[in-house]
XYZ file of C-alpha atoms in Angstrom:
600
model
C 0.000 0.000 0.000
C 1.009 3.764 -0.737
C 1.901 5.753 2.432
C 0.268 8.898 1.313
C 2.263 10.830 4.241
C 5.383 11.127 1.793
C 4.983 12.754 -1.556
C 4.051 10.634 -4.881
C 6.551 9.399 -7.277
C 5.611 8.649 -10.941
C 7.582 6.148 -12.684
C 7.522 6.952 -16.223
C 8.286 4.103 -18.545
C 7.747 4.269 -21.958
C 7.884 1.412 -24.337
C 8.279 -0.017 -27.509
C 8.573 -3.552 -28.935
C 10.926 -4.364 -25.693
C 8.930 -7.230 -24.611
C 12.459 -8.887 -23.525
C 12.852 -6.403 -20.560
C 10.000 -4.404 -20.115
C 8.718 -6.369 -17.219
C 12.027 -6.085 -15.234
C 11.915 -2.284 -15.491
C 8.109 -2.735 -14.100
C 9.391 -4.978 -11.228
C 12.321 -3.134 -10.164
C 9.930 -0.016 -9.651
C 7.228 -1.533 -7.839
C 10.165 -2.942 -5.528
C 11.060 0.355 -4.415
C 11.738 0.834 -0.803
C 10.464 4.370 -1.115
C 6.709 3.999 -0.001
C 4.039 6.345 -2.372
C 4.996 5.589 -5.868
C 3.210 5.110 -9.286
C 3.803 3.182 -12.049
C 2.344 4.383 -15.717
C 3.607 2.892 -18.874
C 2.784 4.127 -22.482
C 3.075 1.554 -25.201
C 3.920 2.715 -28.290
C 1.570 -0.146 -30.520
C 4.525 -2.556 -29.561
C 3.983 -5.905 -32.119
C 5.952 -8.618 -29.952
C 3.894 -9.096 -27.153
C 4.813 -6.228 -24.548
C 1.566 -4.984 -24.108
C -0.355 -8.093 -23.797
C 2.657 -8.972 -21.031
C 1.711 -5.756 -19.391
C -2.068 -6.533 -19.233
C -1.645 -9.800 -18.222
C 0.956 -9.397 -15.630
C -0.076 -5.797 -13.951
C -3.276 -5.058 -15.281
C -5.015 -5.626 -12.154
C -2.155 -3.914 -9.733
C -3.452 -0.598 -8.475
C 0.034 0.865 -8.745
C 0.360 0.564 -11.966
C -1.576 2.326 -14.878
C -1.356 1.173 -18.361
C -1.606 3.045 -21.863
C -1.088 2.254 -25.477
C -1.405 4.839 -28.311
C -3.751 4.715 -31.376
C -0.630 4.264 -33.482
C 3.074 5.291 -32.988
C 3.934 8.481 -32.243
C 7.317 8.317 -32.248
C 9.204 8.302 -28.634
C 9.268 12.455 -28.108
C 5.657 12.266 -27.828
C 5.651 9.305 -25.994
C 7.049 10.777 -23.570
C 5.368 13.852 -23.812
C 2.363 11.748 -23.251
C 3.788 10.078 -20.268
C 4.199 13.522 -18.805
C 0.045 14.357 -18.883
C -0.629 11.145 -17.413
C 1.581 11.514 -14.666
C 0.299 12.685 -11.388
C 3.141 12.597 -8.799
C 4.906 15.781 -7.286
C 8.061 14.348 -8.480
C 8.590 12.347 -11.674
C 11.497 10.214 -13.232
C 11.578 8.735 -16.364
C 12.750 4.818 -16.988
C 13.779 3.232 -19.899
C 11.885 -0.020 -20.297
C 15.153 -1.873 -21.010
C 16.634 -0.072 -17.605
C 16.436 -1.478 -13.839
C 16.196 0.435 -10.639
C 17.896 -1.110 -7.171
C 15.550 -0.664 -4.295
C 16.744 2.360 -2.378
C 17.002 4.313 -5.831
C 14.085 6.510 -5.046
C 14.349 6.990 -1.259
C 17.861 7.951 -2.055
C 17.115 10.672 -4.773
C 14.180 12.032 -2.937
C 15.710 12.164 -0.094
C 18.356 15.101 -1.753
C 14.859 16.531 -2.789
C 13.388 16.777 0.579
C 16.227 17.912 2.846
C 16.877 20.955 -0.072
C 13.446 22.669 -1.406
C 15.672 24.761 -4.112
C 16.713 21.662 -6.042
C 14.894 20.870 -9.119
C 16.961 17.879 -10.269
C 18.559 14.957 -8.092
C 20.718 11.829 -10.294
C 22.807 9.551 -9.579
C 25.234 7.510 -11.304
C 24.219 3.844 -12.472
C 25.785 0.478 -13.138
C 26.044 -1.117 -16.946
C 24.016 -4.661 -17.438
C 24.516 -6.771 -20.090
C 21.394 -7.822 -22.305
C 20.540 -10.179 -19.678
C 20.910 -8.007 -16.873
C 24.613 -8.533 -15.480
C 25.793 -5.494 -13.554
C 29.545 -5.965 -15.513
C 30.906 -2.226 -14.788
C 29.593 1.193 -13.739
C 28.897 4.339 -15.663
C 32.108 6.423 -15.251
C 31.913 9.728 -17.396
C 33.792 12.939 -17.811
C 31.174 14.950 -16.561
C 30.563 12.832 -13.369
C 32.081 14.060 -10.018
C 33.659 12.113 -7.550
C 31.700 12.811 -4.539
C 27.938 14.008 -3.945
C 27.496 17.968 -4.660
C 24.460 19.880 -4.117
C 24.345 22.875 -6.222
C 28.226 23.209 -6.386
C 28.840 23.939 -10.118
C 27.338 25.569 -13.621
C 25.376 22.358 -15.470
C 25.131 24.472 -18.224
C 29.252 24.349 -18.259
C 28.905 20.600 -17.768
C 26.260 19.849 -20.473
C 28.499 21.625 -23.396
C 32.131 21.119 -22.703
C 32.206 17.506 -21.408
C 30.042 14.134 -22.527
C 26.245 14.650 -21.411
C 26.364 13.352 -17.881
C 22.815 13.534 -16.381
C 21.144 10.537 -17.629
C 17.153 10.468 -17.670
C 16.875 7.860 -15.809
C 19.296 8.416 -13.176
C 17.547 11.447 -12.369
C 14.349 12.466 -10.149
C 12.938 15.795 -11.180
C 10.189 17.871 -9.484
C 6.959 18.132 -11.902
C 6.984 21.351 -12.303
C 10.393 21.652 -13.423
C 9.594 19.524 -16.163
C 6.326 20.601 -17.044
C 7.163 23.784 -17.083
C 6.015 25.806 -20.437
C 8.881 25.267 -23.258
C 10.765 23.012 -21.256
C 10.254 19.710 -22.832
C 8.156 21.442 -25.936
C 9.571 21.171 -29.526
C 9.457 17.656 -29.612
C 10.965 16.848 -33.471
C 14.069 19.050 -33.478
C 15.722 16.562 -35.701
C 17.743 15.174 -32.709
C 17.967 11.833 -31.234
C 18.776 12.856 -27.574
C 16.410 14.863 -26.641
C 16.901 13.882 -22.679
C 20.156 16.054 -23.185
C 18.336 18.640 -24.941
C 16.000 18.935 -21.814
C 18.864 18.676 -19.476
C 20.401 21.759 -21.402
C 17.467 23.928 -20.893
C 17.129 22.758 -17.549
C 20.331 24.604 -16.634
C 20.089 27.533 -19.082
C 16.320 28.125 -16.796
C 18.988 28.155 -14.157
C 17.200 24.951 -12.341
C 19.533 23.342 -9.218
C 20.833 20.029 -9.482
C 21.860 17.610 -6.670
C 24.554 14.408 -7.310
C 24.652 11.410 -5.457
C 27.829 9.419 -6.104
C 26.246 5.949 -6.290
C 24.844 3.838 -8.746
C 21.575 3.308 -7.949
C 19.788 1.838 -10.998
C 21.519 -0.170 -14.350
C 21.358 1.017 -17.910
C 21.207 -2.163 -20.222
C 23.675 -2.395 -23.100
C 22.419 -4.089 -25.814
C 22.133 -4.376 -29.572
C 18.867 -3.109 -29.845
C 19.424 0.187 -27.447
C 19.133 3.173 -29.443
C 21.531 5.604 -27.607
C 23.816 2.401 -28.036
C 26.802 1.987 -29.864
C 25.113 2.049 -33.188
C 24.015 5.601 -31.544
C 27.643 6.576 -31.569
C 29.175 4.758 -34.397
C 27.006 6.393 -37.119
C 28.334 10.214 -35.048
C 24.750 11.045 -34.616
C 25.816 11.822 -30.894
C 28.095 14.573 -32.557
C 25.332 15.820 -35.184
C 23.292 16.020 -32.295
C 25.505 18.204 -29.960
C 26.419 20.222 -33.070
C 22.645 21.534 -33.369
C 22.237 22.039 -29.346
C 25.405 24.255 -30.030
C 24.020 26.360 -32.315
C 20.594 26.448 -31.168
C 21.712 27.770 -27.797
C 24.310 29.469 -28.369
C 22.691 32.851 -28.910
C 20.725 32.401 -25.860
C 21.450 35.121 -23.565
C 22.199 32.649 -20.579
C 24.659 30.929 -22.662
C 26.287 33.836 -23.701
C 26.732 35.665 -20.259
C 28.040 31.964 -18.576
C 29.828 30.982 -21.478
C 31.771 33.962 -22.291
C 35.352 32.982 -21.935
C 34.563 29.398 -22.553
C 33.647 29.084 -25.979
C 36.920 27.500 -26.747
C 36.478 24.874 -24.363
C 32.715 24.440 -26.312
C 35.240 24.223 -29.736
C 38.298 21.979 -28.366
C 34.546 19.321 -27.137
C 33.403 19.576 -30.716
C 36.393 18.738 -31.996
C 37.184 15.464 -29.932
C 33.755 14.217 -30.233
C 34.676 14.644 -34.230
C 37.897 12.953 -33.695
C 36.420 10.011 -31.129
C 33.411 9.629 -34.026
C 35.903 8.703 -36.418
C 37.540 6.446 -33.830
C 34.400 4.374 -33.048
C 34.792 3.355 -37.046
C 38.255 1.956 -36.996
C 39.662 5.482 -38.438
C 37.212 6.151 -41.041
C 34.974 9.306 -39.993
C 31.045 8.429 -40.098
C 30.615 12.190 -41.340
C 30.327 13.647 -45.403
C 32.390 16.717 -46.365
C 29.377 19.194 -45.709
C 28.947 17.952 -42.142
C 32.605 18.399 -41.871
C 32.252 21.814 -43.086
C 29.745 22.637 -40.322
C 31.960 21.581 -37.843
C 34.681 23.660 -39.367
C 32.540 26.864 -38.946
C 30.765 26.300 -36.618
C 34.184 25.602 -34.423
C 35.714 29.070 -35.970
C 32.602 30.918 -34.801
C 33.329 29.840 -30.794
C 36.676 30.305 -31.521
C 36.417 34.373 -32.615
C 33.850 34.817 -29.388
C 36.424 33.703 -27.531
C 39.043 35.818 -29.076
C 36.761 38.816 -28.192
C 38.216 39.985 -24.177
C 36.058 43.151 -22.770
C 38.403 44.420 -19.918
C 36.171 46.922 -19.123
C 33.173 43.951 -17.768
C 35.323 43.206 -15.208
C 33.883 45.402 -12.479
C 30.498 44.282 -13.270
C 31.657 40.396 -13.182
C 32.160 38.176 -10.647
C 35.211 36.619 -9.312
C 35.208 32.974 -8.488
C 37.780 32.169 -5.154
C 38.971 28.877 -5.436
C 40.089 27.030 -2.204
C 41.223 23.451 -1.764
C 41.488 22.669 1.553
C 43.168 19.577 3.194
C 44.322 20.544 7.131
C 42.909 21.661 9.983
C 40.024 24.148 10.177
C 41.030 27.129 11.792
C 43.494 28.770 9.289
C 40.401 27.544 6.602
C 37.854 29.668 8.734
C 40.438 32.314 8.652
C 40.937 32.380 5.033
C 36.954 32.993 4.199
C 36.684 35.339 6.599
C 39.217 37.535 4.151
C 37.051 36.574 1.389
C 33.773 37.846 3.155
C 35.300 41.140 4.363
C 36.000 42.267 0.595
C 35.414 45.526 -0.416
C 33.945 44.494 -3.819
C 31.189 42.443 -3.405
C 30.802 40.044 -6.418
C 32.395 37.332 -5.904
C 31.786 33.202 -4.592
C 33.596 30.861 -2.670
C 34.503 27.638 -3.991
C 35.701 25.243 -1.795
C 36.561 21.609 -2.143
C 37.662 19.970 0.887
C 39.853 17.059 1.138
C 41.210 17.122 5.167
C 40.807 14.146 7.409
C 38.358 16.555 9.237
C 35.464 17.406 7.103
C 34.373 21.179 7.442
C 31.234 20.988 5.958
C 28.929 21.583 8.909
C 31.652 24.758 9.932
C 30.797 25.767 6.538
C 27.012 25.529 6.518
C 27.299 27.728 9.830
C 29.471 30.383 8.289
C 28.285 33.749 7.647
C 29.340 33.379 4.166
C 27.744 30.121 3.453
C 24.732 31.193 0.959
C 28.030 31.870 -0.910
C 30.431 29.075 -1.227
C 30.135 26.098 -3.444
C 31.207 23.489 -1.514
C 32.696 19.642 -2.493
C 33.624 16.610 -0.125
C 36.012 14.454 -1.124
C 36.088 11.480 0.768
C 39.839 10.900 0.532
C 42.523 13.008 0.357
C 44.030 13.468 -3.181
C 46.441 16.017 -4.619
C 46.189 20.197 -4.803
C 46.645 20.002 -8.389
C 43.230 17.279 -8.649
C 41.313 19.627 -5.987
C 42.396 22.900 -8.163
C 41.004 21.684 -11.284
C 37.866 20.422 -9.655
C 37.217 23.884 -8.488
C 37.969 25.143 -12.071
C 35.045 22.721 -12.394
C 32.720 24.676 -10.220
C 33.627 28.511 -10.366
C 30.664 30.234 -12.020
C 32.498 33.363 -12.381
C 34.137 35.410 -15.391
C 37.451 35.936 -13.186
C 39.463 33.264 -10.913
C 41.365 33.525 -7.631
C 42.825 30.890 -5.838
C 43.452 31.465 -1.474
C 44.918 28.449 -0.060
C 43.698 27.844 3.032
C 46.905 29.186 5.430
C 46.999 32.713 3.362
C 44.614 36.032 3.654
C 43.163 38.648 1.488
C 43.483 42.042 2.341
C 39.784 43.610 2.639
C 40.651 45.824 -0.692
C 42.551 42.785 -2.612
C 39.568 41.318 -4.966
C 39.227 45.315 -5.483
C 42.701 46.210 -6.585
C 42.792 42.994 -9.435
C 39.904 44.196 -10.727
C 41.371 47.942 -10.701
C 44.461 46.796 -12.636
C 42.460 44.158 -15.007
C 40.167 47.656 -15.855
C 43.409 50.186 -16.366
C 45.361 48.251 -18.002
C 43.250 45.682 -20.238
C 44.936 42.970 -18.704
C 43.817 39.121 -18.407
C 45.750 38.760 -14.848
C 46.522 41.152 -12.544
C 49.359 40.309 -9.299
C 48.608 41.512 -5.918
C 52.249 42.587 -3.971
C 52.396 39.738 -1.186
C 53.885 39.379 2.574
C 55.538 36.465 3.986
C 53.759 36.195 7.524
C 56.185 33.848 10.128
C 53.400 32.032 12.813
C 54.095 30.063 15.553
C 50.522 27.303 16.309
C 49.973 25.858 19.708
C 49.776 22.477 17.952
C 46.197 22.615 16.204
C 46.970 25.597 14.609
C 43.976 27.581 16.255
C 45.903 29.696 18.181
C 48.415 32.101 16.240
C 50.742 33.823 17.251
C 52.345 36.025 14.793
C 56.514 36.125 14.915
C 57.059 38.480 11.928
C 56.891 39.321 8.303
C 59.136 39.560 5.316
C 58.155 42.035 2.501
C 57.384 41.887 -0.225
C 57.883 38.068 -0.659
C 56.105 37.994 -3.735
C 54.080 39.253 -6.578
C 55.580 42.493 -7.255
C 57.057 43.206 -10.753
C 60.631 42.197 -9.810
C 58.795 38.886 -8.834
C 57.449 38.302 -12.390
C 60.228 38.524 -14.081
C 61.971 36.261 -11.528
C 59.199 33.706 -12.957
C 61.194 31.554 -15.155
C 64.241 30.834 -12.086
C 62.114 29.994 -9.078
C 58.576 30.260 -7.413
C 58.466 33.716 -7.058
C 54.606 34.802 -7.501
C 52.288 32.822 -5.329
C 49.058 31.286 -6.369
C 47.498 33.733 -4.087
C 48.096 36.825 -5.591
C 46.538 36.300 -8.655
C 43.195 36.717 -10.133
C 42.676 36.308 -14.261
C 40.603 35.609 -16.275
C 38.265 32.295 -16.888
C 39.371 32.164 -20.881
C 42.594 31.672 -19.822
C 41.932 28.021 -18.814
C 41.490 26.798 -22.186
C 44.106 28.642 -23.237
C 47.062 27.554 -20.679
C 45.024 24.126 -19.334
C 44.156 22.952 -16.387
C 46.614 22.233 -13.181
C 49.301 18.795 -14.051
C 48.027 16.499 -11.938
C 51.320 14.469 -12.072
C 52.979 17.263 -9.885
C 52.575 16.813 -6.383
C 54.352 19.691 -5.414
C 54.810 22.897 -7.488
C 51.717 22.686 -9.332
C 50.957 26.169 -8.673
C 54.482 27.281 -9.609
C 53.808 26.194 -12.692
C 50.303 27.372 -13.278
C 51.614 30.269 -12.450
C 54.129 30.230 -15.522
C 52.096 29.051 -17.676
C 50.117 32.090 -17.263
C 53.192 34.183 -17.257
C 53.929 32.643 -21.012
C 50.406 33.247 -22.292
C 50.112 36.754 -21.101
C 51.463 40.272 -19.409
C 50.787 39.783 -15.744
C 50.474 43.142 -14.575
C 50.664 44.303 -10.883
C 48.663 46.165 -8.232
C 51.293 47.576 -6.872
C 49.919 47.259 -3.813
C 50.475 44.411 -0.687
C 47.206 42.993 -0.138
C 48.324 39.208 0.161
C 49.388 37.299 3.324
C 51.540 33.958 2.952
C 51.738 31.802 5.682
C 54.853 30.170 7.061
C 54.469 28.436 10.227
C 57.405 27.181 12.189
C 58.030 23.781 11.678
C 55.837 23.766 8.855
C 53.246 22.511 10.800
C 50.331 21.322 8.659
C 51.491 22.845 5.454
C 52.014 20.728 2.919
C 55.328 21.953 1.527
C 56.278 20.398 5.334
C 55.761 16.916 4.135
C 57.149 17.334 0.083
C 60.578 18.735 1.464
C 62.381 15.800 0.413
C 60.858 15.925 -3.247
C 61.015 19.513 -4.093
C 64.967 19.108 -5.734
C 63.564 16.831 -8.273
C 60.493 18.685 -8.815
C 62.169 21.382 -9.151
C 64.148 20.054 -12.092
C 61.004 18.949 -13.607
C 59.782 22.351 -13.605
C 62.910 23.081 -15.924
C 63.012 20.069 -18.392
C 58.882 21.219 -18.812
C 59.587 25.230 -19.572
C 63.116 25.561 -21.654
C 64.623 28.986 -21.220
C 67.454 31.083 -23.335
C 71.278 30.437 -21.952
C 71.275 33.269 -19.528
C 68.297 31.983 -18.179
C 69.592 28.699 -17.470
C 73.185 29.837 -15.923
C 70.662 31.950 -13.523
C 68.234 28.895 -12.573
C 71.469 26.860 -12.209
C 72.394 29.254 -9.817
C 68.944 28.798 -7.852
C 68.762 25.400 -7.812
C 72.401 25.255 -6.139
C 71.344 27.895 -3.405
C 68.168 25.665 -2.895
C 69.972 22.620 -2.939
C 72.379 24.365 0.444
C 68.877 25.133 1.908
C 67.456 21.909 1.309
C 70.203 20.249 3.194
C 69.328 22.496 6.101
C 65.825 22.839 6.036
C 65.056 20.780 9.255
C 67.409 23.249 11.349
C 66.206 26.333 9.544
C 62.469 26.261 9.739
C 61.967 25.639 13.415
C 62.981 29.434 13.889
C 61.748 32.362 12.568
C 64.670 34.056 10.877
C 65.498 30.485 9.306
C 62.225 29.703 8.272
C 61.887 33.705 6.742
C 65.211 32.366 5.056
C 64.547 28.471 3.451
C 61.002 29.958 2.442
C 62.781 33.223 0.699
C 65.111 31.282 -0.942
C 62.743 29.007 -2.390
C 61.020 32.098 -4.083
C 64.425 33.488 -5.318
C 64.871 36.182 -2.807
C 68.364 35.541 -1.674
C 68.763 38.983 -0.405
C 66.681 37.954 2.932
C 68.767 34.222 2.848
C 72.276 35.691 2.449
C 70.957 38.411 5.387
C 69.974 35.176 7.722
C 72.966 33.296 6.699
């Protein structure tokens, strides 16, 4: 019986000559654990014996309600269909050759319930074989690796990686998708019109919830029709072509993907090169498809060209923070972000620590503010960094880790510079700030400072010898990423160093002029992470040289570097439990050796 005390669920399951599974897909809703649901199939004037299964087996079962069409309507209005008969406050749509596991519904509605802004909740799912083997799980580009709620820009998602909300993974409130235009249009001339829906879904600006578990199965089979025949014939790439176009005027996909349109180009362009693939080399595409492509690719590519300086004070500016230590210098850090001067701007945070901070977060003042993403093991910056590149909604980018501070005017002063001088980056002056922790690192107490440590102009030019502009003093803009790439993963240390450069190489970094950055050294190193990579930053180091090849002078003055950090190295565990030593090793590191040579 239906416990009427909990909001109604329609299963919609449309179907058509899939007499094989159909009655698997019915079974595996009715077995829900979640306790008010309906069932309503359409039948699409199947000819092998669905809909007489359907009679026979759940005619009489007052869960279940059962249609079949005058003729075939083709599966858009099928579903459209499906959509008037439905009568639940929340509504997913199955697959008849698709399964659900029992807590799929309690688990999705559950993300419904506890948020009231969410429109959309999905999961992942497992892949069955045509006679329903679970044999692997559905892993895609656009998945996360941990549950979000809210935490990043679908409409990002949907048109710069593979399509990853699947229909049936996800549980949508009605009126989200009965709302006027948003499933309308059936016959576009498109096969996936799920993504189309998801697409207009996030240009309506609609929430979305993940839940990092496969929940349900999507059956792999011969006769699937988003199979691999789907693929092989590129219809997946005709289709994504036309969603491109169609949309691409729209104002919402203009204002959130201005500065990403080459990202939108580089997508097109390796689903044209993986169609080909699929087809043992030969492309499934005719010279005038080709040609679209080709324009439609240059197009993206001169909106990206197109940089408006002068937006910059009315955009926002994403601050990216990956945290993985203890919470106190993390609370300390977004309190710097909150006191800003300018007031457009997000947090995104994606926490990695032993300690999870999310309920410190939820209590913050800030919190209606920050993005925020739990990883449930701890992985490297460089991993966490792009991640947040995942999430930042905004037209510029900052990154804070964790142990430094923004001055209240710093957000103010990049976006100053950015304005005056047309620039794509803009370099905050910082301070070196020597602490000594009590252990837990929530009480401070503050030794001394060295200045400037770093992103002054003398440091920019020392970019090519040694880390001499931290990550922190930077904010530039989002087109940049698909310009320079994301963070190299396979760097555990120095990842930022050479982000940094990378930037450097693309573009004039131009400064503030102004100290509005605080970097954190604390004695010992205690919960920093540079603490623990001390005996791998020689050889990173070198890396960092073999990957960016300078002139000769260049290299006689990084030779010169890496023997001075070499002598620190050596002495680095007697140096940093003091402050003038620690002021020193960290100083050297960034190519000051005025302050090392004074310590020495």
């Amino acid at each position: 019986m239906s416990d009427e005390r909990f909001p109604l669920i329609s299963i919609l399951i449309p179907n058509y000559n899939y007499v094989w599974y159909v009655a698997t897909a019915v079974d595996s809703a009715l077995a829900q654990t979640y306790p008010n649901i309906e069932v309503v199939v359409s039948d699409n004037c199947s000819t092998d014996g669905a809909w007489e299964l359907l009679n026979e087996k759940y005619g009489a079962d007052p869960r279940v309600r059962l249609y079949q069409n005058e003729r075939n309507v083709g599966m858009a209005a099928n579903f459209d269909r499906l959509l008037g008969y439905a009568r639940g406050t929340y509504l997913m749509c199955l697959s008849s050759d698709d399964f659900l596991f029992p807590d799929h519904l309690t688990l999705l509605e559950a993300q419904l319930a506890k948020d009231p802004a969410i429109d959309v909740a999905w999961c992942t799912a497992y892949f069955a074989d045509d006679d329903g083997r679970v044999f692997s799980m559905r892993q895609l580009a656009g998945q996360f690796p941990a549950d979000y709620v809210d935490a990043r820009d679908e409409l990002v998602e949907n048109f710069t990686t593979v399509c990853p909300v699947c229909f049936p993974c996800a549980l949508f409130k009605s009126e989200t998708l009965l709302e006027p235009g948003m499933c309308g249009e059936a016959d576009n001339g498109q096969d996936a019109r799920d993504w189309e829906v998801i697409i207009r879904l996030a240009l309506a600006g609609k929430k979305f919830a993940y839940v990092a578990r496969p929940t349900m199965a999507i059956r792999l089979h011969a006769d699937q029709f988003s199979g691999d025949a789907y693929h092989r014939s590129g219809r997946n790439v005709l289709d994504y072509a036309a969603y491109v176009k169609r949309y691409m005027d729209h104002p919402e996909f203009v204002r959130r993907m201005r500065g990403r349109e080459r990202g939108v180009a580089q997508f097109l362009d390796e689903m044209v090169a993986i169609g080909a693939s699929h087809n043992g080399g030969v492309s499934p595409f005719d010279a005038e498809q080709h040609a679209g492509f080709t324009a439609l690719g240059a197009t993206l590519r001169e909106r990206a060209a197109v940089y408006a300086p002068a937006l910059v004070r009315e955009s926002k500016v994403s601050v990216v923070i990956q945290h993985a230590g203890v919470p106190y210098p993390l609370l300390r850090a977004l309190d710097s972000v909150a006191a800003q001067t300018t007031t457009n701007w997000e947090i995104v945070l994606v926490d990695h620590s032993p300690i999870s901070v999310e309920s410190l977060v939820q209590g913050h003042a800030a919190a209606e503010r920050i993005s925020y993403l739990r990883l449930p093991q701890q992985s490297t910056a460089a991993t966490m960094r792009n991640l947040g590149l995942r999430m930042i909604r905004g037209e510029y980018v900052a990154f804070l880790e964790p142990d430094d501070l923004f001055a209240p005017d710093h957000l103010a002063r990049a976006i100053d510079a950015i304005a005056e001088h047309g620039a794509k980056v803009a370099s905050a002056t910082a301070r070196l700030v020597l602490e000594r922790t009590n252990g837990t690192a929530n009480v401070v107490e503050t030794l001394g400072q060295v200045v400037p440590f770093g992103g002054d102009a003398e440091s920019v030019g020392l970019l090519p010898i040694a880390n001499s502009v931290p990550l922190s003093s930077l904010v530039f803009y989002r087109g940049l990423v698909d310009d320079v790439g994301r963070f190299d993963e396979s760097f555990g240390l120095l990842e930022d160093w050479d982000y940094v450069l990378r930037l450097a190489l693309s573009t004039p970094i131009v400064t503030t002029g102004v100290m509005t950055a605080d970097i954190t050294g604390r004695l010992g190193l205690f919960s920093q992470r540079l603490g623990v990579l001390v005996p791998h930053y020689l050889a990173t180091l070198d890396r960092i040289y073999a990957k960016h090849a300078v002139d000769p002078a260049l290299a006689e003055r990084r030779a010169a570097h890496r023997r001075e950090v070499a002598a620190v190295l050596a002495v680095a565990k007697d140096w940093i439990g003091e402050p003038r030593g620690l002021g020193a090793f960290l100083c050297s590191l960034a190519g000051r050796t005025a302050f090392a040579a004074a310590a020495g």
